[in-house]
Amino acid sequence: MMLIGNYLKNLTQQALQALYELQVEAAQVTLNETKPEFEGDYTIVLFQFVKQARRSPEQMGQEVGAWMVANSAGNLSGFNVIKGFLNLSVAESYWIEFLGQNNRPDFGAQPANGRKVMVEYSSPNTNKPLHLGHLRNNFLGWSVAELYKWNGYDVRKTCIVNDRGVHICKSMLAWKKFGEGATPESTGIKGDHLVGDFYVRFENELRVQSAPVLEALMQGQPVAGMEAEAAAKALVLYNKLQEADLPQEKAAEIKDELKEMARNATPIMQEVRQMLLKWEQGDEEVLSVWRMMNGWVYAGFDETYRRIGSDFETMYYESDTYLLGKEYVEEGLASGVFYRKEDGSVWIDLTAEGLDEKLVLRKDGTSVYITQDIGLAKKKYQDYPMEQSVYVIGDEQNYHMHVLQLICKKLGMPFADGIHHLSYGMVDLPTGRMKSREGTVVDADDLCDEMEKVAADKTRELGKVADFTEEELKVLYHTLGMGALKFYLLRVDPKKRMVFNPEESIDFHGFTGPFIQYSYARIQSVLRKAGWNAQQRQAITINQLLPLEKKLIVQMEQFPGVLQAACQDMNPSHVANYAFSLAKTFNAFYTEHSIANAESEESRVLRLHISELTSSIIANAMRVLGIAVPARM
RNA sequence: GGCCUCGUAGUACAAUGGAUAGUAUAAGAGUUUCCGAAGCUCCAGAUCCAGGUUCGAUUCCUGGCGAGGCCA
């Protein structure tokens, strides 16, 4: 038997065909849960078909309802019509049979379909430790991969590490200049944090050095060591700044530009560029520092990844892939997709698509980000010929990803149509945006520590697991802390910008991970005490359901559909909302009805079945979110 | 300058074009001889503005206002 929702849509389609010879797709049928104030379980909205059927909504409802009940093989027990809403009552037997047949731990999983999906997520830079924004990315990527798995796909998780470039050289240079040979071992600082500290150290030095340069530029004075072209531009900007009627915003823009030029003109930035050049030339001294410091970072990342549960089947390193893609520029030139300007630079014209012209190769023949991305996309496809390729990347890259897909299409890349940018919004603090310059960036490791600490405090306060060993407690605090954090970040629609309120995030009441974990632990406790488990289940014999019993079963039956929709939308928040709602329904049921001491034996068996499947579904829904559930807490 | 995204109770989040727009949190009041009170029950408050399409608009279209982002 298929899920009741799909069944009812199909049945409606058949009814419309049989009664009015109307051809509609089952997917066009609007199906809602019946509002509690009306009688019925599911509602078909008929307004949209009224005109074609040439019936009044009321009459049509009567006809379609009668036909559906008569042709439902006993699955429907009745109907009523209010305006154009056809309320259908599903037979009790359907729900009871559903429970009896589907009470298994993997309920909701679809059989393998052989289709390949690649999910790229996390994608850190190696100059700084992970922060709150990365956490949203990691949790989303992992969960979306999991959703694909549950829906039968063959999934490969991948991570592209941005391990080269100016930003890395900044950390390296600061270490060489000021580090005095410091290592993670000598300082006791986690590798990624140590490298991040040197990055900050560099930025501080840069600020000191650029201040007098900016001062000079603001006064139109020449700066030693500045290239002629830049110096000329600075002078133009300076002159513009002197204009009397210059609007304030414009002046601020020019000042920013001068600031940037001042930064670039500092001796330390010139050293960085030298270092990058040496890196590209394969200078062994530079490379050895680079390898050593990246090694520290990877050790640090591994620790954090293990902690937050991120894992990958394949890793790509930008240092291996940054030269890829140039060959496709040649191809594109030959096929006329790209064109060359007089100065030798290569472009693509996307004005017909409503976008701009986009540079794909600089006049000096070096590639830009988009060039590398084309090359990497192709490489990924060669390594794993996927049907869909999901990129979990922030929404500031929307334009870039749009362009990437367009170019791949125009180049005739076979994977182009399968590219999906899972674009997520930034995580803000209640005070506004996180800014590294103002030191408001929330560090991932610190945050995890804090979450676990709060979990420990609350657990001790309640004192329900006094018999746990130290090791068991540690696991529990981790389970609860990560549960709260992951749920908090995943319960929101990914594409929306969200606010991270530290106080709310560690709340364990209401719409939170620990609330759901608690509900699970409570069910487990009941099942334990009742001596109920998969091996010694009894068959269900009851044929009547109380309202809350039915409400729970109805909700449980929707789980596979929720997983499917969440996968289709690449939106784990559907699962989070569902899990919370299910836990709440169970808690209401639990308060209202006694499970182990039910009024009758057949009632007891029914409720134990309900409790068991509820706990399986809660566990599975949470697993999709990357959250573990404790048997006790 | 051009393009894109988002505006829902005090706050944070929901709602494939459907019925009286859901939920959490913050305040108050209940609730423990019985399966776990991190629970349950009761009590208020919102779709940025103006048009349009539709039987029906938080949702789609146009124009404003506001927030954020991207491209040169």
mmCIF file of C-alpha atoms in Angstrom, chain A residues 15-229:
data_model
loop_
_atom_site.group_PDB
_atom_site.id
_atom_site.type_symbol
_atom_site.label_atom_id
_atom_site.label_comp_id
_atom_site.label_asym_id
_atom_site.label_seq_id
_atom_site.Cartn_x
_atom_site.Cartn_y
_atom_site.Cartn_z
ATOM 1 C CA ALA A 15 -12.576 10.041 -9.980
ATOM 2 C CA LEU A 16 -12.278 13.162 -12.121
ATOM 3 C CA GLN A 17 -11.552 11.015 -15.134
ATOM 4 C CA ALA A 18 -14.427 8.621 -14.475
ATOM 5 C CA LEU A 19 -17.035 11.246 -13.574
ATOM 6 C CA TYR A 20 -16.209 14.145 -15.884
ATOM 7 C CA GLU A 21 -13.593 12.788 -18.266
ATOM 8 C CA LEU A 22 -11.179 15.353 -16.881
ATOM 9 C CA GLN A 23 -7.487 14.712 -17.453
ATOM 10 C CA VAL A 24 -5.424 15.973 -14.531
ATOM 11 C CA GLU A 25 -2.094 14.991 -13.093
ATOM 12 C CA ALA A 26 -2.179 13.489 -9.613
ATOM 13 C CA ALA A 27 0.420 16.113 -8.653
ATOM 14 C CA GLN A 28 -2.044 18.889 -9.513
ATOM 15 C CA VAL A 29 -4.495 17.732 -6.869
ATOM 16 C CA THR A 30 -4.385 19.896 -3.770
ATOM 17 C CA LEU A 31 -4.412 17.737 -0.668
ATOM 18 C CA ASN A 32 -4.373 19.155 2.854
ATOM 19 C CA GLU A 33 -4.783 17.760 6.278
ATOM 20 C CA THR A 34 -8.317 18.443 7.401
ATOM 21 C CA LYS A 35 -8.540 21.293 9.898
ATOM 22 C CA PRO A 36 -9.362 19.975 13.345
ATOM 23 C CA GLU A 37 -12.696 21.781 13.505
ATOM 24 C CA PHE A 38 -14.041 19.681 10.621
ATOM 25 C CA GLU A 39 -14.661 15.990 10.415
ATOM 26 C CA GLY A 40 -12.218 13.981 8.323
ATOM 27 C CA ASP A 41 -8.510 13.287 7.912
ATOM 28 C CA TYR A 42 -7.566 14.691 4.527
ATOM 29 C CA THR A 43 -9.159 17.354 2.375
ATOM 30 C CA ILE A 44 -9.254 17.684 -1.390
ATOM 31 C CA VAL A 45 -9.680 21.222 -2.711
ATOM 32 C CA LEU A 46 -12.045 21.088 -5.660
ATOM 33 C CA PHE A 47 -12.413 24.769 -6.638
ATOM 34 C CA GLN A 48 -9.747 24.486 -9.292
ATOM 35 C CA PHE A 49 -11.719 21.813 -11.174
ATOM 36 C CA VAL A 50 -15.214 23.206 -10.748
ATOM 37 C CA LYS A 51 -15.273 25.160 -13.978
ATOM 38 C CA GLN A 52 -14.124 22.291 -16.159
ATOM 39 C CA ALA A 53 -16.482 19.826 -14.506
ATOM 40 C CA ARG A 54 -19.388 22.258 -14.909
ATOM 41 C CA ARG A 55 -20.743 21.544 -11.452
ATOM 42 C CA SER A 56 -21.317 23.614 -8.379
ATOM 43 C CA PRO A 57 -18.574 23.055 -5.792
ATOM 44 C CA GLU A 58 -21.087 21.444 -3.445
ATOM 45 C CA GLN A 59 -22.503 19.078 -6.044
ATOM 46 C CA MET A 60 -19.083 18.175 -7.321
ATOM 47 C CA GLY A 61 -17.928 17.390 -3.784
ATOM 48 C CA GLN A 62 -20.835 15.030 -3.283
ATOM 49 C CA GLU A 63 -20.172 13.207 -6.551
ATOM 50 C CA VAL A 64 -16.414 12.918 -6.180
ATOM 51 C CA GLY A 65 -16.686 11.963 -2.508
ATOM 52 C CA ALA A 66 -19.212 9.206 -3.190
ATOM 53 C CA TRP A 67 -17.151 7.855 -6.075
ATOM 54 C CA MET A 68 -13.937 7.833 -4.065
ATOM 55 C CA VAL A 69 -15.440 6.068 -1.050
ATOM 56 C CA ALA A 70 -17.048 3.470 -3.303
ATOM 57 C CA ASN A 71 -13.796 2.821 -5.152
ATOM 58 C CA SER A 72 -11.413 2.921 -2.215
ATOM 59 C CA ALA A 73 -11.513 -0.796 -1.407
ATOM 60 C CA GLY A 74 -12.484 0.057 2.142
ATOM 61 C CA ASN A 75 -9.666 2.521 2.759
ATOM 62 C CA LEU A 76 -12.105 5.412 3.035
ATOM 63 C CA SER A 77 -14.915 5.278 5.538
ATOM 64 C CA GLY A 78 -16.807 8.463 4.662
ATOM 65 C CA PHE A 79 -16.780 12.057 3.472
ATOM 66 C CA ASN A 80 -18.415 15.443 3.882
ATOM 67 C CA VAL A 81 -18.404 18.548 1.748
ATOM 68 C CA ILE A 82 -18.116 22.152 2.862
ATOM 69 C CA LYS A 83 -18.078 24.638 0.012
ATOM 70 C CA GLY A 84 -15.421 23.334 -2.361
ATOM 71 C CA PHE A 85 -13.609 21.329 0.287
ATOM 72 C CA LEU A 86 -14.062 17.577 0.192
ATOM 73 C CA ASN A 87 -13.202 16.143 3.597
ATOM 74 C CA LEU A 88 -12.334 12.445 3.512
ATOM 75 C CA SER A 89 -12.280 10.082 6.455
ATOM 76 C CA VAL A 90 -9.737 7.304 6.248
ATOM 77 C CA ALA A 91 -10.856 3.971 7.704
ATOM 78 C CA GLU A 92 -9.481 3.078 11.143
ATOM 79 C CA SER A 93 -8.361 -0.227 9.700
ATOM 80 C CA TYR A 94 -5.938 1.559 7.393
ATOM 81 C CA TRP A 95 -4.137 3.226 10.271
ATOM 82 C CA ILE A 96 -4.028 0.088 12.382
ATOM 83 C CA GLU A 97 -2.709 -2.000 9.523
ATOM 84 C CA PHE A 98 -0.154 0.648 8.705
ATOM 85 C CA LEU A 99 1.184 0.492 12.243
ATOM 86 C CA GLY A 100 1.304 -3.288 12.302
ATOM 87 C CA GLN A 101 3.158 -3.521 9.008
ATOM 88 C CA ASN A 102 5.630 -0.656 9.353
ATOM 89 C CA ASN A 103 6.836 -0.855 12.901
ATOM 90 C CA ARG A 104 10.464 -1.348 11.954
ATOM 91 C CA PRO A 105 13.607 0.607 12.755
ATOM 92 C CA ASP A 106 14.329 1.742 9.203
ATOM 93 C CA PHE A 107 10.853 3.033 8.442
ATOM 94 C CA GLY A 108 11.138 5.918 5.992
ATOM 95 C CA ALA A 109 14.187 4.682 4.061
ATOM 96 C CA GLN A 110 13.757 4.168 0.326
ATOM 97 C CA PRO A 111 15.414 1.321 -1.598
ATOM 98 C CA ALA A 112 18.551 2.115 -3.584
ATOM 99 C CA ASN A 113 17.848 3.748 -6.934
ATOM 100 C CA GLY A 114 21.396 3.683 -8.302
ATOM 101 C CA ARG A 115 21.471 7.436 -8.954
ATOM 102 C CA LYS A 116 24.641 9.310 -8.086
ATOM 103 C CA VAL A 117 24.807 12.595 -6.211
ATOM 104 C CA MET A 118 27.837 14.546 -5.104
ATOM 105 C CA VAL A 119 27.566 16.996 -2.234
ATOM 106 C CA GLU A 120 30.362 19.510 -1.817
ATOM 107 C CA TYR A 121 30.340 21.257 1.518
ATOM 108 C CA SER A 122 32.472 22.769 4.282
ATOM 109 C CA SER A 123 35.215 24.003 1.948
ATOM 110 C CA PRO A 124 37.377 25.882 4.453
ATOM 111 C CA ASN A 125 40.333 28.187 4.029
ATOM 112 C CA THR A 126 43.471 27.035 5.784
ATOM 113 C CA ASN A 127 44.365 30.399 7.272
ATOM 114 C CA LYS A 128 41.712 30.504 9.980
ATOM 115 C CA PRO A 129 39.815 28.117 12.255
ATOM 116 C CA LEU A 130 36.174 27.285 11.582
ATOM 117 C CA HIS A 131 33.483 29.628 12.845
ATOM 118 C CA LEU A 132 29.711 29.721 13.265
ATOM 119 C CA GLY A 133 29.085 30.307 9.568
ATOM 120 C CA HIS A 134 31.040 27.159 8.713
ATOM 121 C CA LEU A 135 28.918 25.233 11.173
ATOM 122 C CA ARG A 136 25.738 26.092 9.300
ATOM 123 C CA ASN A 137 27.433 24.999 6.098
ATOM 124 C CA ASN A 138 28.714 21.733 7.587
ATOM 125 C CA PHE A 139 25.456 20.773 9.225
ATOM 126 C CA LEU A 140 23.491 21.569 6.079
ATOM 127 C CA GLY A 141 25.814 19.710 3.758
ATOM 128 C CA TRP A 142 25.990 16.642 5.928
ATOM 129 C CA SER A 143 22.238 16.562 6.405
ATOM 130 C CA VAL A 144 21.410 17.038 2.742
ATOM 131 C CA ALA A 145 23.765 14.181 1.884
ATOM 132 C CA GLU A 146 21.963 12.090 4.467
ATOM 133 C CA LEU A 147 18.586 13.017 2.971
ATOM 134 C CA TYR A 148 19.753 11.796 -0.406
ATOM 135 C CA LYS A 149 20.915 8.534 1.147
ATOM 136 C CA TRP A 150 17.570 7.957 2.831
ATOM 137 C CA ASN A 151 15.885 8.528 -0.483
ATOM 138 C CA GLY A 152 17.932 5.818 -2.128
ATOM 139 C CA TYR A 153 20.714 7.796 -3.780
ATOM 140 C CA ASP A 154 24.352 6.869 -3.963
ATOM 141 C CA VAL A 155 26.033 9.844 -2.316
ATOM 142 C CA ARG A 156 29.573 11.075 -2.266
ATOM 143 C CA LYS A 157 30.480 13.862 0.137
ATOM 144 C CA THR A 158 33.366 16.020 -0.874
ATOM 145 C CA CYS A 159 35.320 18.984 0.399
ATOM 146 C CA ILE A 160 37.424 21.441 -1.543
ATOM 147 C CA VAL A 161 40.113 22.900 0.640
ATOM 148 C CA ASN A 162 41.297 26.381 -0.184
ATOM 149 C CA ASP A 163 44.894 25.814 0.795
ATOM 150 C CA ARG A 164 46.786 28.336 -1.327
ATOM 151 C CA GLY A 165 46.801 32.014 -2.134
ATOM 152 C CA VAL A 166 47.478 35.367 -0.585
ATOM 153 C CA HIS A 167 45.616 34.665 2.644
ATOM 154 C CA ILE A 168 47.717 31.596 3.401
ATOM 155 C CA CYS A 169 50.901 33.505 2.696
ATOM 156 C CA LYS A 170 49.858 36.123 5.225
ATOM 157 C CA SER A 171 49.834 33.550 8.015
ATOM 158 C CA MET A 172 53.081 32.073 6.779
ATOM 159 C CA LEU A 173 54.852 35.411 6.611
ATOM 160 C CA ALA A 174 53.689 36.406 10.074
ATOM 161 C CA TRP A 175 54.928 33.103 11.436
ATOM 162 C CA LYS A 176 58.327 33.587 9.822
ATOM 163 C CA LYS A 177 58.623 37.178 11.010
ATOM 164 C CA PHE A 178 57.163 36.970 14.496
ATOM 165 C CA GLY A 179 56.656 33.289 15.238
ATOM 166 C CA GLU A 180 60.041 32.477 16.726
ATOM 167 C CA GLY A 181 59.543 28.874 15.739
ATOM 168 C CA ALA A 182 56.255 28.428 17.573
ATOM 169 C CA THR A 183 54.441 25.141 16.905
ATOM 170 C CA PRO A 184 51.221 23.624 18.217
ATOM 171 C CA GLU A 185 53.369 21.382 20.411
ATOM 172 C CA SER A 186 55.484 24.190 21.842
ATOM 173 C CA THR A 187 52.517 26.464 22.533
ATOM 174 C CA GLY A 188 49.821 23.925 23.305
ATOM 175 C CA ILE A 189 47.538 25.733 20.859
ATOM 176 C CA LYS A 190 45.397 23.759 18.424
ATOM 177 C CA GLY A 191 46.982 23.942 14.976
ATOM 178 C CA ASP A 192 44.230 25.753 13.102
ATOM 179 C CA HIS A 193 43.954 28.324 15.884
ATOM 180 C CA LEU A 194 47.694 28.887 15.943
ATOM 181 C CA VAL A 195 47.736 29.574 12.213
ATOM 182 C CA GLY A 196 44.692 31.799 12.640
ATOM 183 C CA ASP A 197 46.522 33.730 15.341
ATOM 184 C CA PHE A 198 49.345 34.460 12.927
ATOM 185 C CA TYR A 199 46.843 35.627 10.368
ATOM 186 C CA VAL A 200 45.522 38.096 12.914
ATOM 187 C CA ARG A 201 49.078 39.056 13.794
ATOM 188 C CA PHE A 202 49.696 39.812 10.134
ATOM 189 C CA GLU A 203 46.579 41.958 9.843
ATOM 190 C CA ASN A 204 47.656 43.944 12.881
ATOM 191 C CA GLU A 205 51.049 44.616 11.396
ATOM 192 C CA LEU A 206 49.419 45.529 8.106
ATOM 193 C CA ARG A 207 47.227 48.060 9.864
ATOM 194 C CA VAL A 208 50.251 49.663 11.494
ATOM 195 C CA GLN A 209 52.152 49.847 8.226
ATOM 196 C CA SER A 210 49.296 51.079 6.094
ATOM 197 C CA ALA A 211 48.257 53.960 8.366
ATOM 198 C CA PRO A 212 51.057 56.374 7.313
ATOM 199 C CA VAL A 213 50.695 55.293 3.690
ATOM 200 C CA LEU A 214 47.005 56.131 3.764
ATOM 201 C CA GLU A 215 47.843 59.430 5.400
ATOM 202 C CA ALA A 216 50.150 60.268 2.485
ATOM 203 C CA LEU A 217 47.628 59.205 -0.143
ATOM 204 C CA MET A 218 44.932 61.296 1.495
ATOM 205 C CA GLN A 219 47.172 64.297 1.091
ATOM 206 C CA GLY A 220 48.075 63.536 -2.483
ATOM 207 C CA GLN A 221 51.671 62.773 -1.662
ATOM 208 C CA PRO A 222 53.744 60.133 -3.442
ATOM 209 C CA VAL A 223 54.529 56.859 -1.723
ATOM 210 C CA ALA A 224 57.834 55.093 -2.069
ATOM 211 C CA GLY A 225 57.735 51.753 -3.825
ATOM 212 C CA MET A 226 54.286 52.249 -5.335
ATOM 213 C CA GLU A 227 53.881 51.261 -8.952
ATOM 214 C CA ALA A 228 53.484 54.103 -11.396
ATOM 215 C CA GLU A 229 50.037 52.976 -12.509
#
